[in-house]
Coordinates of C-alpha atoms in Angstrom, one line a residue:
X247 CA -17.9 10.8 23.0
X248 CA -18.6 12.1 19.5
X249 CA -15.0 13.2 19.3
X250 CA -13.8 9.9 20.2
X251 CA -15.8 8.4 17.3
X252 CA -14.1 11.1 14.9
X253 CA -10.9 10.2 16.1
X254 CA -11.3 6.4 15.7
X255 CA -12.5 7.0 12.3
X256 CA -9.6 9.2 11.5
X257 CA -7.1 6.5 12.8
X258 CA -8.9 3.8 10.8
X259 CA -8.9 6.1 7.6
X260 CA -5.0 6.5 8.2
X261 CA -4.7 2.6 8.2
X262 CA -6.6 2.4 4.9
X263 CA -4.2 5.1 3.4
X264 CA -1.1 3.4 4.8
X265 CA -2.2 0.1 3.3
X266 CA -2.8 1.7 -0.2
X267 CA 0.8 3.2 0.0
X268 CA 2.0 -0.2 0.8
X269 CA 0.1 -1.7 -2.0
X270 CA 1.3 0.9 -4.5
X271 CA 4.9 0.0 -3.5
X272 CA 4.4 -3.4 -4.6
X273 CA 3.6 -2.3 -8.1
X274 CA 6.8 -1.8 -9.7
X275 CA 7.5 0.8 -12.3
X276 CA 10.4 1.0 -14.7
X277 CA 12.7 2.2 -12.0
X278 CA 14.5 0.4 -9.4
X279 CA 13.5 0.7 -5.7
X280 CA 14.2 -1.4 -2.8
X281 CA 10.5 -1.5 -1.6
X282 CA 9.7 -3.7 -4.7
X283 CA 11.1 -6.5 -2.6
X284 CA 9.1 -5.9 0.5
X285 CA 6.8 -8.8 -0.3
X286 CA 9.4 -11.4 -0.5
X287 CA 10.2 -14.0 2.1
X288 CA 12.8 -16.5 2.0
X289 CA 13.0 -19.9 3.5
X290 CA 15.7 -19.3 6.4
X291 CA 16.4 -22.4 8.8
X292 CA 12.8 -23.3 8.3
X293 CA 11.1 -20.0 8.8
X294 CA 9.9 -17.7 6.2
X295 CA 11.9 -14.6 6.6
X296 CA 11.4 -11.1 5.0
X297 CA 14.2 -10.4 2.6
X298 CA 15.2 -7.2 4.0
X299 CA 16.0 -8.9 7.3
X300 CA 18.6 -11.3 5.5
X301 CA 20.2 -8.9 3.3
X302 CA 21.6 -5.4 2.2
X303 CA 19.4 -4.3 -0.7
X304 CA 20.7 -1.3 -2.7
X305 CA 20.4 0.6 -5.9
X306 CA 23.4 0.2 -8.4
X307 CA 21.7 2.5 -11.1
X308 CA 18.2 3.6 -11.9
X309 CA 17.2 0.4 -13.2
X310 CA 19.3 -2.2 -11.2
X311 CA 18.8 -3.4 -7.7
X312 CA 21.8 -5.2 -5.9
X313 CA 21.3 -7.7 -3.1
X314 CA 23.9 -8.7 -0.9
X315 CA 23.2 -11.6 1.5
X316 CA 24.8 -11.5 5.0
X317 CA 25.3 -15.0 4.3
X318 CA 26.5 -16.7 1.3
X319 CA 24.5 -19.9 1.6
X320 CA 21.3 -17.8 1.3
X321 CA 22.0 -16.9 -2.6
X322 CA 20.1 -19.7 -3.8
X323 CA 17.4 -19.4 -1.8
X324 CA 16.9 -15.6 -2.4
X325 CA 17.2 -16.4 -6.3
X326 CA 14.4 -18.8 -5.7
X327 CA 12.2 -16.4 -3.7
X328 CA 12.7 -13.7 -6.3
X329 CA 11.8 -16.2 -9.3
X330 CA 8.6 -17.5 -7.4
X331 CA 7.5 -13.8 -6.6
X332 CA 5.2 -12.4 -9.6
X333 CA 7.4 -9.4 -10.1
X334 CA 8.7 -10.8 -13.2
X335 CA 12.1 -10.1 -12.3
X336 CA 15.2 -12.3 -13.3
X337 CA 18.2 -12.2 -10.9
X338 CA 21.7 -12.9 -11.9
X339 CA 24.3 -13.6 -9.5
X340 CA 27.9 -12.7 -9.3
X341 CA 29.7 -14.3 -6.5
X342 CA 27.6 -13.4 -3.5
X343 CA 26.0 -10.4 -5.0
X344 CA 22.7 -10.7 -6.8
X345 CA 21.6 -8.3 -9.5
X346 CA 18.1 -7.5 -10.3
X347 CA 17.7 -5.5 -13.7
X348 CA 14.6 -4.0 -14.0
X349 CA 13.0 -4.7 -17.4
X350 CA 11.7 -1.8 -19.4
X351 CA 7.7 -1.8 -19.2
X352 CA 5.8 -2.3 -22.2
X353 CA 2.6 -0.4 -23.2
X354 CA 0.6 -3.3 -22.2
X355 CA 2.1 -4.0 -18.8
X356 CA 2.0 -0.4 -17.9
X357 CA -1.8 -0.5 -18.7
X358 CA -2.0 -3.9 -16.6
X359 CA -0.3 -2.0 -13.6
X360 CA -2.5 1.0 -13.9
X361 CA -5.7 -1.2 -13.6
X362 CA -4.0 -2.7 -10.6
X363 CA -3.5 0.4 -9.1
X364 CA -7.0 1.7 -9.9
X365 CA -8.3 -1.5 -8.3
X366 CA -6.1 -1.0 -5.2
X367 CA -7.4 2.5 -4.9
X368 CA -11.0 1.6 -5.2
X369 CA -10.4 -0.8 -2.5
X370 CA -9.2 1.9 -0.3
X371 CA -12.0 4.1 -1.1
X372 CA -14.5 1.1 -0.1
X373 CA -12.6 0.8 3.1
X374 CA -13.0 4.5 3.9
X375 CA -16.7 4.4 3.3
X376 CA -17.2 1.5 5.2
X377 CA -15.4 3.2 8.1
X378 CA -17.7 6.1 7.5
X379 CA -20.8 3.8 7.7
X380 CA -19.6 2.2 11.0
X381 CA -19.1 5.6 12.7
X382 CA -22.4 7.0 11.2
X383 CA -24.1 3.9 13.0
X384 CA -22.4 4.4 16.0
X385 CA -23.6 7.7 16.0
X386 CA -27.4 6.8 15.3
X387 CA -27.1 4.5 18.1
X388 CA -26.0 7.3 20.6
X389 CA -29.1 9.2 19.4
X390 CA -31.3 6.3 19.8
X391 CA -30.2 6.1 23.4
X392 CA -30.7 9.8 23.9
X393 CA -27.0 10.5 24.7
X394 CA -26.7 13.2 21.9
X395 CA -29.3 15.5 20.4
X396 CA -30.5 15.7 16.9
X397 CA -28.5 18.7 16.3
X398 CA -25.0 17.1 17.6
X399 CA -26.1 14.1 15.2
X400 CA -26.3 16.4 12.3
X401 CA -23.0 18.0 13.0
X402 CA -21.2 14.8 13.5
X403 CA -22.3 13.5 10.1
X404 CA -21.3 16.7 8.5
X405 CA -17.7 16.4 10.2
X406 CA -17.6 12.8 9.5
X407 CA -18.4 13.1 5.9
X408 CA -15.8 16.0 5.7
X409 CA -13.1 13.4 7.1
X410 CA -14.2 11.0 4.4
X411 CA -14.0 13.7 1.6
X412 CA -10.4 14.4 2.9
X413 CA -9.1 10.9 2.6
X414 CA -11.0 10.1 -0.6
X415 CA -9.2 13.0 -2.0
X416 CA -5.7 11.8 -0.6
X417 CA -6.4 8.6 -2.5
X418 CA -7.2 9.9 -5.5
X419 CA -4.1 12.1 -5.4
X420 CA -1.8 9.2 -4.5
X421 CA -3.5 7.2 -7.4
X422 CA -2.9 9.9 -9.8
X423 CA 0.7 10.3 -9.0
X424 CA 1.0 6.3 -9.3
X425 CA -0.2 6.5 -12.8
X426 CA 2.1 9.3 -13.9
X427 CA 4.8 7.3 -12.3
X428 CA 3.9 4.4 -14.4
X429 CA 3.3 6.1 -17.6
X430 CA 6.8 7.6 -17.2
X431 CA 9.1 6.3 -19.9

């Protein structure tokens, strides 16, 4: 029963880590990367559809993304969706191809993105700690119902703390990598 609780905690903490990675991908650096556009949805026949399902997204060079829609009629809709997003990108269209040049980051925008990354990392840490708290309360409930001994409870608390520490360390590692990426000129 304790093993099930530990596996549950690890899978939930993995999901928190995946969410952090996903949120970090949305914070743009000075370099072009197709994952920057993951959060953009385009109105397609009345339904909001992810951009990557309507077009081929590629990299022209280190600072330019290219978007080639599968239907030429989608070009203005895609441009509108990119302009409405909070990415601060200005698309330029050449026939059926949309180019997205990545502007160089100023010192101020870098600092703002680092603040945003730190906030996302703290949110992930809080999620991991909340998961730990939930699992520990389940362990205490098992002890109260006399399904486990006090030794089992202490052992489970130690193991859950080790799992939590491992995930917090991974979050810190991802944050420092993102900070380095953002400060790179």
